[in-house]
């Protein structure tokens, strides 16, 4: 659901940048006053885990589409909404700047769509309401599944509205919405089950993490080392190896665009703000599309099995390196965000 710049006008893109920046400022102030010693490393490993998990596109049967975790609800359940918003913003900044996943003009939209709705709408008003004051596994499963689906529906509809208000693409509102909402319903159901599995693991291993996030209080002196190591190991394994097996089908947004226009990606303006940001991203993204930069190949060269096999091996190597590098970069950014906020709080 990472939007490209081609869908957005500068006015909408800049407005959503401002909205997300305001939310980041608010969350930074809240986290600075709430943070305990264990929250910063938890933000780091969960951000790293989400980066790696978003590399795994899963096939949506009978559609020709695929999807990946949004992850905002998962982070909100384990970190609380404000720390979750800062963490998913870290993930999306790394993805956009260094891997060209989502446009730079669209970065504010992507942070808002994948961070605001799960953290500040579905977590407090759907998940917590269903979970109630006496949670058990059944309520946890139900609350997580429903909240995941609602969060993804809100995020995908926001994509449609931002595209509509931009008015620079040929995507008709009704058709686009009728494709986006059902495909993200299917993706949301899968996200719900994956989120249930992850939060159930944490609930059994260290329920204090979820209680602390829900009640906005420190985790306390309960050891979280094993949980941190488990998420870090899962992130490196997923980004470094499992990512080879991600579905090659277009994700839900690309699929919907292709069904309307016949192309998975639209060509945006080449000049003005679009052109300037595209030039910055071309220089900063040293592993675009989670692989090595590819040289321009001559046309009509013909297929050579040996060359194709070599390309496949290089592609897998590039994916592994991108997965591990991105995981570590996100770990560092999310961790230091929490660490610096905590340090400023102590200095105040």
Coordinates of C-alpha atoms in Angstrom, one line a residue:
X1 CA 0.0 0.0 0.0
X2 CA 3.0 2.3 -0.5
X3 CA 1.8 5.1 -2.7
X4 CA 4.0 6.4 -5.5
X5 CA 4.4 10.1 -6.2
X6 CA 2.6 9.8 -9.5
X7 CA -0.7 9.5 -7.7
X8 CA -0.3 12.8 -5.8
X9 CA -0.4 16.5 -6.5
X10 CA 2.1 18.6 -4.6
X11 CA -0.7 20.2 -2.6
X12 CA -2.0 16.9 -1.3
X13 CA 1.5 15.5 -0.8
X14 CA 2.7 18.5 1.2
X15 CA -0.5 18.6 3.2
X16 CA -0.1 15.0 4.3
X17 CA 3.6 15.6 5.0
X18 CA 2.5 18.4 7.4
X19 CA -0.2 16.1 9.0
X20 CA 2.3 13.3 9.6
X21 CA 5.0 15.7 10.8
X22 CA 2.5 17.1 13.3
X23 CA 1.6 13.6 14.5
X24 CA 5.3 12.7 14.9
X25 CA 5.9 15.9 17.0
X26 CA 2.9 15.0 19.2
X27 CA 4.0 11.4 19.6
X28 CA 7.6 12.4 20.4
X29 CA 6.3 14.6 23.2
X30 CA 4.1 11.8 24.6
X31 CA 6.8 9.1 24.3
X32 CA 9.4 11.4 25.9
X33 CA 7.2 11.6 29.0
X34 CA 6.2 7.9 29.0
X35 CA 9.3 6.0 27.9
X36 CA 10.9 3.5 30.1
X37 CA 14.3 1.8 29.8
X38 CA 13.0 -1.2 27.8
X39 CA 10.8 0.7 25.3
X40 CA 13.7 2.0 23.1
X41 CA 15.2 -1.5 22.3
X42 CA 11.7 -2.8 21.8
X43 CA 10.9 0.0 19.3
X44 CA 14.2 -0.9 17.5
X45 CA 13.6 -4.7 17.1
X46 CA 9.9 -4.3 16.3
X47 CA 10.8 -1.7 13.6
X48 CA 13.4 -4.1 12.2
X49 CA 10.9 -7.0 12.3
X50 CA 8.3 -5.0 10.5
X51 CA 10.8 -3.8 7.8
X52 CA 11.7 -7.5 7.1
X53 CA 8.1 -8.7 7.3
X54 CA 7.0 -6.1 4.7
X55 CA 9.4 -7.6 2.2
X56 CA 7.3 -10.8 2.2
X57 CA 4.4 -10.4 -0.2
X58 CA 1.9 -13.2 0.1
X59 CA -0.3 -14.3 -2.8
X60 CA -4.0 -13.5 -2.6
X61 CA -5.6 -16.6 -4.3
X62 CA -7.6 -16.3 -7.5
X63 CA -6.8 -12.6 -7.9
X64 CA -3.3 -12.3 -9.4
X65 CA -2.5 -9.9 -6.5
X66 CA -0.4 -10.0 -3.4
X67 CA -0.2 -8.2 -0.1
X68 CA 2.1 -7.6 2.8
X69 CA 1.7 -6.7 6.4
X70 CA 0.9 -3.1 7.2
X71 CA 2.1 -3.7 10.8
X72 CA 0.6 -0.6 12.4
X73 CA -1.8 -2.5 14.6
X74 CA 0.9 -5.0 15.7
X75 CA 3.2 -2.1 16.8
X76 CA 0.3 -0.4 18.6
X77 CA -0.6 -3.5 20.5
X78 CA 3.1 -4.1 21.6
X79 CA 4.3 -0.5 22.0
X80 CA 1.2 1.7 22.5
X81 CA 0.0 4.1 19.8
X82 CA 2.6 6.9 20.0
X83 CA 5.7 4.7 20.1
X84 CA 4.0 2.6 17.3
X85 CA 3.5 5.7 15.1
X86 CA 7.2 6.7 15.5
X87 CA 8.4 3.2 14.8
X88 CA 6.4 2.8 11.6
X89 CA 7.5 6.2 10.5
X90 CA 11.1 5.0 10.9
X91 CA 10.3 1.9 8.8
X92 CA 8.7 4.0 6.0
X93 CA 11.5 6.6 5.9
X94 CA 14.2 3.9 5.5
X95 CA 12.1 2.2 2.8
X96 CA 11.5 5.4 0.8
X97 CA 15.0 6.9 1.1
X98 CA 17.2 3.9 0.6
X99 CA 15.0 1.3 -1.2
X100 CA 12.7 3.5 -3.3
X101 CA 9.6 1.8 -1.8
X102 CA 7.0 4.5 -1.9
X103 CA 7.7 8.0 -3.2
X104 CA 9.2 10.9 -1.2
X105 CA 6.3 13.2 -2.0
X106 CA 4.0 10.3 -0.9
X107 CA 5.9 9.7 2.3
X108 CA 3.6 11.8 4.4
X109 CA 0.6 9.9 3.0
X110 CA 2.2 6.5 3.6
X111 CA 3.1 7.3 7.2
X112 CA -0.5 8.6 7.8
X113 CA -2.3 5.7 6.0
X114 CA -0.2 2.9 7.6
X115 CA 0.4 4.6 11.0
X116 CA -2.4 6.9 12.0
X117 CA -5.4 4.7 11.3
X118 CA -4.2 1.5 13.1
X119 CA -2.5 3.4 16.0
X120 CA -5.1 6.1 16.7
X121 CA -8.4 4.8 15.3
X122 CA -8.6 1.0 15.3
X123 CA -6.3 0.3 18.3
X124 CA -8.2 2.5 20.8
X125 CA -11.7 2.3 19.3
X126 CA -11.9 -1.3 18.0
X127 CA -9.1 -3.4 19.5
X128 CA -9.3 -2.2 23.1
X129 CA -13.1 -2.1 23.1
X130 CA -13.4 -5.7 22.0
X131 CA -10.6 -6.9 24.2
X132 CA -12.2 -5.4 27.3
X133 CA -10.8 -5.3 30.8
X134 CA -10.5 -9.1 31.2
X135 CA -8.7 -10.3 28.0
X136 CA -8.4 -14.0 27.1
X137 CA -7.1 -15.7 24.0
X138 CA -10.6 -15.7 22.4
X139 CA -11.1 -12.0 22.9
X140 CA -7.5 -11.3 21.8
X141 CA -8.0 -13.2 18.6
X142 CA -11.3 -11.5 17.8
X143 CA -10.1 -8.0 18.6
X144 CA -7.0 -8.4 16.6
X145 CA -8.7 -9.8 13.5
X146 CA -11.4 -7.2 13.4
X147 CA -9.1 -4.3 14.1
X148 CA -6.6 -5.4 11.4
X149 CA -9.3 -5.6 8.8
X150 CA -10.9 -2.2 9.8
X151 CA -7.4 -0.5 9.9
X152 CA -6.5 -1.7 6.4
X153 CA -9.9 -0.7 5.0
X154 CA -9.4 2.8 6.4
X155 CA -5.9 3.0 5.1
X156 CA -6.8 1.8 1.6
X157 CA -9.8 4.2 1.4
X158 CA -7.5 7.0 2.4
X159 CA -5.3 6.1 -0.6
X160 CA -8.3 6.4 -2.8
X161 CA -9.3 9.8 -1.4
X162 CA -5.8 11.2 -1.6
X163 CA -5.6 10.1 -5.2
X164 CA -9.1 11.7 -5.9
X165 CA -8.2 15.0 -4.3
X166 CA -4.9 15.1 -6.2
X167 CA -6.7 14.9 -9.5
X168 CA -3.5 14.1 -11.5
X169 CA -4.2 10.5 -12.4
X170 CA -6.9 9.0 -14.6
X171 CA -8.2 6.7 -11.8
X172 CA -12.0 7.1 -11.5
X173 CA -13.1 7.2 -7.8
X174 CA -15.8 4.6 -7.9
X175 CA -13.9 2.0 -9.9
X176 CA -10.7 2.5 -8.0
X177 CA -12.5 2.2 -4.6
X178 CA -14.4 -0.9 -5.7
X179 CA -11.1 -2.6 -6.5
X180 CA -9.1 -1.3 -3.6
X181 CA -11.5 -2.1 -0.7
X182 CA -12.2 -5.8 -1.5
X183 CA -8.6 -6.7 -2.3
X184 CA -7.5 -5.0 1.0
X185 CA -10.2 -6.9 2.8
X186 CA -8.5 -10.1 1.8
X187 CA -5.1 -8.7 2.7
X188 CA -6.5 -7.5 6.0
X189 CA -7.7 -10.9 7.0
X190 CA -4.3 -12.4 6.4
X191 CA -2.7 -9.5 8.3
X192 CA -5.1 -10.2 11.1
X193 CA -4.1 -13.9 11.5
X194 CA -0.4 -13.1 11.3
X195 CA -0.8 -10.3 13.9
X196 CA -2.8 -12.8 16.2
X197 CA 0.1 -15.3 16.0
X198 CA 2.7 -12.7 16.9
X199 CA 0.8 -11.0 19.7
X200 CA -0.2 -14.4 21.1
X201 CA 3.5 -15.3 21.3
X202 CA 4.3 -12.1 23.2
X203 CA 1.3 -12.5 25.4
X204 CA 2.4 -15.9 26.5
X205 CA 6.1 -15.0 26.8
X206 CA 5.9 -11.5 28.4
X207 CA 2.3 -10.3 28.9
X208 CA 3.7 -7.3 30.8
X209 CA 4.7 -5.8 27.4
X210 CA 1.1 -5.7 26.2
X211 CA -0.2 -4.6 29.6
X212 CA 2.3 -1.7 29.6
X213 CA 1.3 -0.6 26.2
X214 CA -2.4 -0.7 26.9
X215 CA -2.2 1.0 30.3
X216 CA 0.5 3.5 29.2
X217 CA 2.9 2.5 32.0
X218 CA 6.5 1.2 32.1
X219 CA 7.2 -2.5 31.5
X220 CA 9.0 -2.5 34.8
X221 CA 11.8 -4.8 35.8
X222 CA 10.5 -7.8 33.8
X223 CA 13.2 -9.2 31.5
X224 CA 12.5 -8.8 27.8
X225 CA 15.8 -10.0 26.5
X226 CA 14.5 -13.2 25.1
X227 CA 11.6 -11.4 23.3
X228 CA 14.1 -8.9 21.8
X229 CA 16.4 -11.6 20.6
X230 CA 13.5 -13.6 19.1
X231 CA 12.2 -10.6 17.1
X232 CA 15.7 -9.7 16.0
X233 CA 16.5 -13.3 14.8
X234 CA 13.1 -13.4 13.0
X235 CA 13.9 -10.1 11.3
X236 CA 17.3 -11.1 10.0
X237 CA 16.1 -14.6 8.9
X238 CA 13.1 -13.1 7.2
X239 CA 14.9 -10.2 5.5
X240 CA 18.0 -12.3 4.6
X241 CA 16.4 -15.5 3.4
X242 CA 12.7 -15.9 3.5
X243 CA 12.4 -12.7 1.3
X244 CA 13.6 -14.8 -1.7
X245 CA 10.2 -16.5 -1.7
X246 CA 8.0 -13.4 -1.7
X247 CA 5.2 -13.4 -4.2
X248 CA 6.1 -11.6 -7.5
X249 CA 2.4 -10.6 -8.1
X250 CA 1.6 -6.9 -7.8
X251 CA 0.5 -5.7 -4.4
X252 CA -3.1 -4.6 -3.8
X253 CA -2.5 -1.0 -4.8
X254 CA -0.5 -1.9 -8.0
X255 CA -3.1 -4.6 -8.8
X256 CA -6.0 -2.1 -8.5
X257 CA -4.2 0.5 -10.7
X258 CA -3.4 -2.2 -13.3
X259 CA -7.0 -3.3 -13.4
X260 CA -8.1 0.3 -14.3
X261 CA -5.2 1.6 -16.4
X262 CA -3.5 -1.6 -17.7
X263 CA -0.3 -0.5 -16.0
X264 CA 1.0 -1.4 -12.5
X265 CA 2.7 2.0 -12.1
X266 CA 1.7 5.4 -13.5
X267 CA 4.1 8.0 -14.9
X268 CA 4.2 11.1 -12.8
X269 CA 5.2 14.6 -13.9
X270 CA 9.0 14.8 -14.6
X271 CA 9.4 18.5 -13.6
X272 CA 8.8 20.6 -10.5
X273 CA 8.5 19.1 -7.1
X274 CA 7.9 15.6 -8.5
X275 CA 11.1 15.8 -10.6
X276 CA 13.2 17.2 -7.8
X277 CA 12.2 14.5 -5.3
X278 CA 12.6 11.8 -7.9
X279 CA 16.2 13.0 -8.4
X280 CA 16.9 12.9 -4.7
X281 CA 15.5 9.4 -4.4
X282 CA 17.4 8.1 -7.3
X283 CA 20.6 9.2 -5.6
X284 CA 19.7 8.0 -2.0
X285 CA 18.2 4.6 -2.9
X286 CA 21.3 2.5 -3.2
X287 CA 19.3 -0.7 -3.2
X288 CA 16.2 0.2 -5.2
X289 CA 13.4 -2.4 -5.1
X290 CA 15.4 -4.3 -2.5
X291 CA 18.1 -5.4 -4.9
X292 CA 21.3 -4.2 -6.6
X293 CA 21.0 -1.3 -9.1
X294 CA 20.6 -2.9 -12.6
X295 CA 22.6 -1.6 -15.6
X296 CA 20.6 -0.6 -18.7
X297 CA 20.5 -3.7 -21.0
X298 CA 20.4 -3.5 -24.8
X299 CA 17.0 -4.4 -26.3
X300 CA 16.5 -7.7 -28.3
X301 CA 19.5 -9.2 -26.7
X302 CA 17.8 -12.6 -26.5
X303 CA 17.7 -15.0 -23.6
X304 CA 20.7 -17.0 -22.5
X305 CA 20.0 -19.7 -19.8
X306 CA 23.4 -19.2 -18.2
X307 CA 23.0 -15.4 -18.0
X308 CA 19.5 -15.7 -16.7
X309 CA 20.7 -18.1 -14.0
X310 CA 23.4 -15.7 -13.0
X311 CA 20.9 -12.9 -12.9
X312 CA 18.7 -14.9 -10.6
X313 CA 21.5 -15.7 -8.2
X314 CA 22.5 -12.0 -8.2
X315 CA 18.9 -11.0 -7.6
X316 CA 18.7 -13.3 -4.5
X317 CA 22.0 -12.0 -3.2
X318 CA 20.8 -8.4 -3.6
X319 CA 17.5 -9.2 -1.9
X320 CA 19.4 -10.8 1.1
X321 CA 21.7 -7.9 1.4
X322 CA 18.8 -5.4 1.1
X323 CA 16.9 -7.3 3.7
X324 CA 19.7 -7.4 6.3
X325 CA 20.9 -3.9 5.6
X326 CA 17.4 -2.4 5.8
X327 CA 16.7 -4.4 9.0
X328 CA 19.8 -3.0 10.7
X329 CA 19.1 0.5 9.5
X330 CA 15.6 0.5 10.7
X331 CA 16.7 -1.1 14.0
X332 CA 19.2 1.8 14.5
X333 CA 16.8 4.5 13.5
X334 CA 13.8 3.3 15.6
X335 CA 16.1 2.5 18.6
X336 CA 17.9 5.9 18.6
X337 CA 14.6 7.7 18.2
X338 CA 13.4 6.2 21.4
X339 CA 16.8 6.5 23.1
X340 CA 17.2 10.2 22.3
X341 CA 13.6 11.0 23.5
X342 CA 14.4 9.2 26.7
X343 CA 17.7 11.0 27.1
X344 CA 16.0 14.4 26.5
X345 CA 13.3 13.5 29.1
X346 CA 16.0 12.8 31.7
X347 CA 17.9 16.0 30.9
X348 CA 14.7 18.1 31.2

